[in-house]
Coordinates of C-alpha atoms and ligand atoms in Angstrom, one line a residue:
M570 CA -21.4 -3.1 16.5
I571 CA -20.2 -5.4 13.8
L572 CA -18.7 -4.0 10.6
L573 CA -18.3 -5.9 7.3
S574 CA -15.5 -4.4 5.2
I575 CA -15.0 -5.0 1.5
E576 CA -11.8 -4.3 -0.5
T577 CA -11.5 -4.7 -4.3
T578 CA -9.5 -1.7 -5.4
C579 CA -6.8 -3.5 -7.4
D580 CA -6.1 -7.2 -7.6
E581 CA -7.0 -8.5 -4.2
T582 CA -10.6 -9.5 -3.4
A583 CA -10.9 -9.1 0.3
A584 CA -13.5 -9.1 3.1
A585 CA -13.2 -8.7 6.8
V586 CA -15.5 -8.7 9.8
L587 CA -14.6 -6.4 12.7
D588 CA -16.2 -5.5 16.0
D589 CA -16.3 -2.0 17.6
Q590 CA -13.1 -2.7 19.5
L591 CA -11.4 -3.1 16.1
R592 CA -10.9 -6.8 16.7
V593 CA -10.7 -8.8 13.5
L594 CA -13.3 -11.5 13.8
G595 CA -12.7 -13.0 10.4
E596 CA -10.7 -12.1 7.3
V597 CA -10.1 -13.3 3.8
V598 CA -7.7 -12.0 1.1
A599 CA -8.0 -13.8 -2.3
S600 CA -5.0 -12.7 -4.3
Q601 CA -5.0 -12.6 -8.1
D602 CA -1.2 -12.7 -8.5
Q603 CA -1.3 -16.0 -10.5
L604 CA -3.7 -14.4 -13.0
H605 CA -1.5 -11.4 -13.7
E606 CA 1.9 -13.0 -13.5
R607 CA 2.3 -13.7 -17.2
F608 CA 1.6 -10.1 -18.0
R609 CA 4.0 -8.9 -15.3
G610 CA 1.5 -6.4 -14.2
V611 CA -2.2 -6.1 -13.2
V612 CA -4.5 -6.1 -16.2
P613 CA -7.6 -4.1 -15.2
E614 CA -10.1 -6.1 -17.2
V615 CA -8.8 -9.4 -15.9
A616 CA -8.8 -8.0 -12.4
A617 CA -12.4 -6.8 -12.6
R618 CA -13.7 -10.2 -13.9
A619 CA -11.8 -12.1 -11.3
H620 CA -13.3 -9.9 -8.5
L621 CA -16.8 -10.7 -9.9
E622 CA -16.1 -14.4 -9.7
R623 CA -14.6 -14.2 -6.2
I624 CA -16.6 -11.6 -4.3
L625 CA -19.4 -13.9 -3.1
P626 CA -17.2 -16.8 -2.0
V627 CA -14.9 -14.3 -0.3
L628 CA -17.8 -12.7 1.6
D629 CA -19.2 -16.1 2.6
E630 CA -15.8 -17.3 3.8
A631 CA -15.1 -14.1 5.9
L632 CA -18.5 -14.4 7.6
T633 CA -17.9 -18.1 8.3
R634 CA -14.5 -17.5 9.7
A635 CA -16.0 -14.7 11.9
G636 CA -18.8 -17.0 13.0
V637 CA -21.3 -14.3 12.1
T638 CA -24.4 -14.4 9.9
L639 CA -25.4 -11.5 7.6
S640 CA -28.2 -10.6 10.0
Q641 CA -25.7 -9.8 12.7
I642 CA -23.8 -7.2 10.5
D643 CA -24.6 -3.6 11.6
A644 CA -22.8 -1.7 8.8
V645 CA -20.9 -2.3 5.6
A646 CA -17.8 -0.4 4.5
V647 CA -16.2 -0.5 1.1
A648 CA -13.1 1.1 -0.4
N649 CA -14.5 3.3 -3.2
T650 CA -11.3 5.3 -3.9
P651 CA -8.6 5.2 -5.4
G652 CA -8.2 2.1 -7.6
L653 CA -9.1 0.5 -10.9
A654 CA -12.5 1.5 -12.1
G655 CA -13.8 -2.0 -12.9
S656 CA -12.4 -3.5 -9.7
L657 CA -13.8 -0.7 -7.5
L658 CA -17.2 -1.2 -9.1
V659 CA -17.5 -4.9 -8.0
G660 CA -16.8 -4.1 -4.3
V661 CA -19.1 -1.0 -4.3
V662 CA -22.0 -2.8 -6.0
A663 CA -21.7 -5.7 -3.5
A664 CA -21.6 -3.3 -0.6
K665 CA -24.6 -1.3 -1.8
T666 CA -26.6 -4.5 -2.4
L667 CA -25.9 -5.7 1.2
A668 CA -26.7 -2.3 2.6
L669 CA -30.0 -2.2 0.8
A670 CA -31.0 -5.8 1.4
L671 CA -30.1 -5.7 5.1
G672 CA -31.2 -2.1 5.7
I673 CA -27.8 -1.1 7.3
P674 CA -25.5 1.9 6.8
L675 CA -23.1 2.1 3.9
L676 CA -19.7 3.8 4.2
G677 CA -17.2 4.4 1.4
I678 CA -13.6 4.6 2.5
N679 CA -10.4 5.9 1.0
H680 CA -8.1 2.9 0.6
I681 CA -5.0 4.9 1.0
H682 CA -6.1 6.3 4.4
G683 CA -7.0 2.8 5.3
H684 CA -3.4 1.7 4.8
I685 CA -2.4 4.1 7.6
Y686 CA -5.3 3.0 9.8
A687 CA -3.8 -0.5 9.7
C688 CA -1.4 0.9 12.3
R689 CA -4.3 1.8 14.5
V690 CA -5.9 -1.6 14.3
A691 CA -2.6 -3.4 15.0
S692 CA -1.5 -1.1 17.9
Q693 CA -4.9 -0.9 19.5
R694 CA -4.3 2.7 20.4
D695 CA -5.0 6.1 19.0
I696 CA -2.5 7.1 16.3
F697 CA -3.7 10.7 15.6
P698 CA -2.2 13.2 15.0
C699 CA 0.6 11.7 13.0
V700 CA 2.6 11.9 9.7
G701 CA 1.4 9.0 7.5
L702 CA 3.6 7.4 4.9
V703 CA 1.7 5.2 2.4
V704 CA 4.0 3.3 0.0
S705 CA 2.2 0.9 -2.3
G706 CA 2.1 -0.3 -5.9
G707 CA 0.1 2.7 -7.0
H708 CA 0.9 5.5 -4.5
S709 CA 3.7 7.0 -2.5
N710 CA 2.1 9.7 -0.3
L711 CA 2.9 11.6 2.8
F712 CA 0.0 13.0 4.9
A713 CA -0.5 15.0 8.0
C714 CA -3.2 12.8 9.5
H715 CA -5.2 15.0 11.9
S716 CA -8.0 12.4 12.6
A717 CA -9.6 9.4 10.9
A718 CA -11.7 11.9 8.9
Q719 CA -9.0 14.5 8.1
F720 CA -6.0 13.6 6.1
E721 CA -4.0 16.4 4.6
L722 CA -1.8 15.5 1.7
L723 CA 1.7 16.8 2.2
G724 CA 3.4 15.3 -0.9
A725 CA 3.3 12.5 -3.4
T726 CA 5.3 11.0 -6.2
V727 CA 5.6 13.0 -9.3
D728 CA 5.9 9.8 -11.5
D729 CA 6.2 6.2 -10.4
A730 CA 5.1 4.9 -7.0
A731 CA 7.7 3.1 -4.9
G732 CA 6.1 -0.3 -5.4
E733 CA 5.7 0.3 -9.1
A734 CA 9.5 1.0 -9.3
F735 CA 10.2 -2.2 -7.4
D736 CA 8.0 -4.2 -9.8
K737 CA 9.5 -2.7 -12.9
V738 CA 13.1 -3.1 -11.8
A739 CA 12.3 -6.6 -10.7
T740 CA 11.1 -7.3 -14.3
M741 CA 14.4 -5.9 -15.6
L742 CA 16.2 -8.3 -13.3
G743 CA 14.1 -11.3 -14.6
L744 CA 12.3 -11.7 -11.2
P745 CA 8.8 -13.1 -10.9
F746 CA 5.7 -10.9 -10.4
P747 CA 4.9 -9.2 -8.0
G748 CA 8.4 -8.0 -8.1
G749 CA 8.7 -6.2 -4.7
P750 CA 9.1 -9.2 -2.4
A751 CA 11.3 -11.1 -5.0
L752 CA 13.6 -8.1 -5.4
A753 CA 13.8 -7.5 -1.6
Q754 CA 14.9 -11.1 -1.2
L755 CA 17.6 -10.9 -3.9
A756 CA 18.8 -7.6 -2.3
Q757 CA 19.6 -9.4 0.9
T758 CA 22.6 -11.1 -0.9
G759 CA 23.8 -7.9 -2.6
N760 CA 26.0 -4.9 -1.7
P761 CA 23.8 -1.8 -1.3
E762 CA 26.8 0.5 -2.0
A763 CA 27.9 -1.2 -5.2
F764 CA 26.1 1.4 -7.3
R765 CA 25.2 5.0 -6.3
F766 CA 21.8 5.3 -8.0
P767 CA 20.0 8.7 -8.0
R768 CA 17.9 9.8 -5.0
A769 CA 15.5 12.5 -6.2
F770 CA 14.9 15.6 -4.0
L771 CA 16.7 13.9 -1.1
N772 CA 18.3 16.9 0.5
D773 CA 15.5 19.4 -0.3
P774 CA 13.4 19.6 2.9
N775 CA 10.9 22.0 1.2
R776 CA 10.0 19.5 -1.4
L777 CA 8.0 16.7 0.1
Q778 CA 7.9 14.7 -3.2
F779 CA 9.2 11.5 -4.5
S780 CA 10.4 10.6 -8.0
F781 CA 11.4 7.1 -8.8
S782 CA 11.4 7.1 -12.6
G783 CA 15.0 8.4 -13.0
L784 CA 16.1 5.8 -10.6
K785 CA 14.4 3.1 -12.7
T786 CA 16.1 4.5 -15.8
A787 CA 19.5 4.5 -14.1
V788 CA 19.1 0.8 -13.3
R789 CA 18.1 0.1 -16.9
Y790 CA 21.2 1.9 -18.2
Q791 CA 23.3 0.0 -15.8
L792 CA 21.9 -3.2 -17.2
V793 CA 21.7 -2.7 -20.9
G794 CA 23.0 0.8 -21.8
P795 CA 21.2 3.5 -23.6
G796 CA 19.5 2.7 -26.9
K797 CA 18.8 -1.0 -26.3
C798 CA 15.4 -1.9 -24.9
S799 CA 15.2 -5.7 -24.5
F800 CA 15.8 -7.4 -21.2
Q801 CA 14.9 -10.7 -22.6
D802 CA 17.8 -13.2 -22.8
L803 CA 20.0 -10.8 -20.8
A804 CA 22.6 -12.9 -19.1
I805 CA 23.2 -10.9 -15.9
P806 CA 25.7 -12.4 -13.6
E807 CA 24.1 -13.4 -10.3
R808 CA 26.4 -11.1 -8.2
L809 CA 25.6 -8.1 -10.4
R810 CA 21.8 -8.8 -10.1
A811 CA 22.1 -8.9 -6.3
D812 CA 24.2 -5.8 -6.2
I813 CA 21.8 -3.9 -8.4
A814 CA 18.8 -5.0 -6.4
A815 CA 20.4 -4.0 -3.1
S816 CA 21.6 -0.6 -4.5
F817 CA 18.2 0.1 -6.0
Q818 CA 16.4 -0.8 -2.8
E819 CA 18.8 1.3 -0.7
A820 CA 18.1 4.3 -3.0
V821 CA 14.3 3.9 -2.6
V822 CA 14.6 3.4 1.2
D823 CA 16.9 6.5 1.5
C824 CA 14.2 8.7 -0.1
L825 CA 11.3 7.2 1.9
V826 CA 13.2 7.6 5.2
A827 CA 14.5 11.1 4.4
K828 CA 11.1 12.5 3.2
S829 CA 9.3 11.0 6.3
Q830 CA 11.8 12.8 8.6
Q831 CA 11.4 16.0 6.7
A832 CA 7.6 15.7 6.9
L833 CA 7.9 15.2 10.7
E834 CA 10.1 18.3 11.0
L835 CA 7.9 20.4 8.8
T836 CA 4.7 19.6 10.6
G837 CA 6.2 19.4 14.1
L838 CA 4.4 16.1 14.6
Q839 CA 6.1 13.4 16.7
R840 CA 4.6 10.2 15.3
L841 CA 5.1 8.4 12.0
C842 CA 2.7 5.7 10.8
V843 CA 3.6 3.6 7.8
G844 CA 1.5 1.3 5.6
G845 CA 1.1 0.0 2.1
G846 CA 2.7 -3.0 0.3
V847 CA 6.2 -1.6 0.3
A848 CA 6.0 -1.1 4.1
A849 CA 6.5 -4.9 4.2
N850 CA 10.0 -4.3 3.0
L851 CA 12.4 -5.4 5.8
R852 CA 15.2 -3.0 4.9
L853 CA 12.7 0.0 5.0
R854 CA 11.4 -1.2 8.4
E855 CA 14.9 -1.5 9.8
R856 CA 16.0 1.9 8.5
L857 CA 12.8 3.5 9.9
E858 CA 13.4 1.9 13.3
Q859 CA 17.0 3.3 13.3
A860 CA 15.7 6.8 12.4
S861 CA 13.1 6.6 15.1
A862 CA 15.7 5.6 17.7
Q863 CA 18.1 8.4 16.5
R864 CA 15.6 11.2 16.1
G865 CA 13.2 10.3 18.9
F866 CA 9.9 10.2 17.0
E867 CA 7.4 7.5 17.7
L868 CA 7.1 4.9 14.9
L869 CA 4.1 2.7 14.1
M870 CA 4.3 0.4 11.2
A871 CA 1.5 -1.8 10.0
P872 CA 2.3 -5.5 10.6
R873 CA 3.7 -7.0 7.4
K874 CA 0.5 -9.0 6.8
L875 CA -1.6 -5.8 6.9
C876 CA 0.8 -3.9 4.6
T877 CA -0.4 -5.4 1.3
D878 CA -4.0 -4.9 0.4
N879 CA -6.7 -6.4 2.7
A880 CA -10.1 -5.5 4.0
V881 CA -9.1 -4.8 7.6
L882 CA -8.1 -1.4 6.3
G883 CA -11.8 -0.7 6.2
A884 CA -11.8 -0.4 10.0
I885 CA -11.3 3.3 9.5
A886 CA -15.1 3.4 8.7
M887 CA -15.8 2.6 12.4
E888 CA -14.8 6.1 13.4
R889 CA -17.0 7.7 10.7
L890 CA -19.8 5.4 11.7
R891 CA -19.6 6.7 15.3
L892 CA -19.9 10.3 13.9
G893 CA -22.9 9.3 11.8
Q894 CA -21.0 10.1 8.6
T895 CA -22.6 7.4 6.4
D896 CA -23.0 7.4 2.6
G897 CA -26.1 7.0 0.5
L898 CA -26.7 4.4 -2.2
D899 CA -25.5 7.0 -4.7
L900 CA -22.0 6.4 -3.4
A901 CA -19.7 6.7 -6.5
I902 CA -16.4 5.0 -7.3
R903 CA -13.5 7.5 -7.6
P904 CA -10.6 5.8 -9.4
G905 CA -8.3 8.9 -9.0
L906 CA -6.4 9.8 -5.9
E907 CA -8.6 11.6 -3.3
R908 CA -6.9 14.2 -1.2
Ligands
KG4_428 O1 -0.6 -1.9 -1.0 P1 -0.4 -2.9 -2.1 O2 -0.7 -4.4 -1.7 O3 -1.3 -2.6 -3.3 C1 -1.6 -1.3 -3.8 O4 -2.4 -0.6 -3.1 O5 -0.9 -0.9 -4.7 O6 1.1 -2.8 -2.6 C2 1.6 -3.7 -3.6 C3 3.0 -3.2 -3.9 C4 3.6 -4.0 -5.1 O7 4.2 -3.0 -5.9 C5 4.6 -4.9 -4.4 O8 5.7 -5.2 -5.3 C6 5.1 -4.1 -3.2 O9 3.9 -3.5 -2.8 N1 5.7 -4.9 -2.2 C7 7.0 -4.8 -1.8 C8 7.2 -5.8 -0.8 N2 6.0 -6.5 -0.6 C9 5.1 -5.9 -1.5 N3 7.9 -3.9 -2.2 C10 9.1 -4.0 -1.6 N4 9.5 -5.0 -0.7 C11 8.5 -5.8 -0.2 N5 8.8 -6.7 0.7
ZN429 ZN1 -3.1 -0.7 -1.3

């Protein structure tokens, strides 16, 4: 059984070919970072047009790397939720076209669930049941993951996603887009205790929610003070920039670690699986490993390369394929978060 997986939810055009042992035979991720850099954020229309230009070469390259021809593909999976509408459409139309032309099953997958499933692909062992933490540019979610087909949302962010906060604070600090990796690098040279930024809901175990917008505002006030709004030409001393980056990162990590532990306690589950772009953050990985050693829960983190968007996430479709849970050609895009 060979699965072709397509991912175009945001600004990565990606395709992967996997076998039924969840081995990655070939994979391509075409990033659009350069296109969006000057806007310091993803511009949906620019993203959709770039997907359109790239989808066919990306599919060709993934098949070539896998050493597989289209006639050998048994099923096609595509992330149809959540994401940017125009971006999702490109992947979904490509997948439907292949399913129709080749006469093979089509499966729509939830991209957020796929981020957790990256842990399954990498570890090559069953991960269910587990608590799933997905921290990306658009989402910060905690799930009770009962099976590949049953994800129960435990909590989410009430405002910004963790990655979004990283990106916006990075902009304040004059760092390049995407801000997360650049901010994390700067934080390595700073003092995480220099500033005590807010940690929303930290000690409330009954509230499995995140909020990063107040934290973002606290950083802003630290930099420019209330009332002023321009970060342009702000001459921030290098030491201060590094200290702010480290203190901000520590506040985000504190919240992510604490809420994950609270979710484990609340559900009684013993395993935590972590994915999404922010899961590539080394400080978060280090703190989660410490928590796992101290508290005795099992920790599976997606390898850093599989944290940011990619099509290997679509491997989750393989389990649904085995259960015969395929989709029709009326498969719709669902830009909003699916629970
Ligand atoms: O999962 P992803 O590739 O896309 C979405 O589904 O949103 O996540 C992208 C996000 C961006 O906000 C990026 O800044 C953040 O992940 N990110 C990081 C790191 N690497 C990527 N944030 C913190 N530290 C990192 N090392
Ligand atoms: Zn993602």
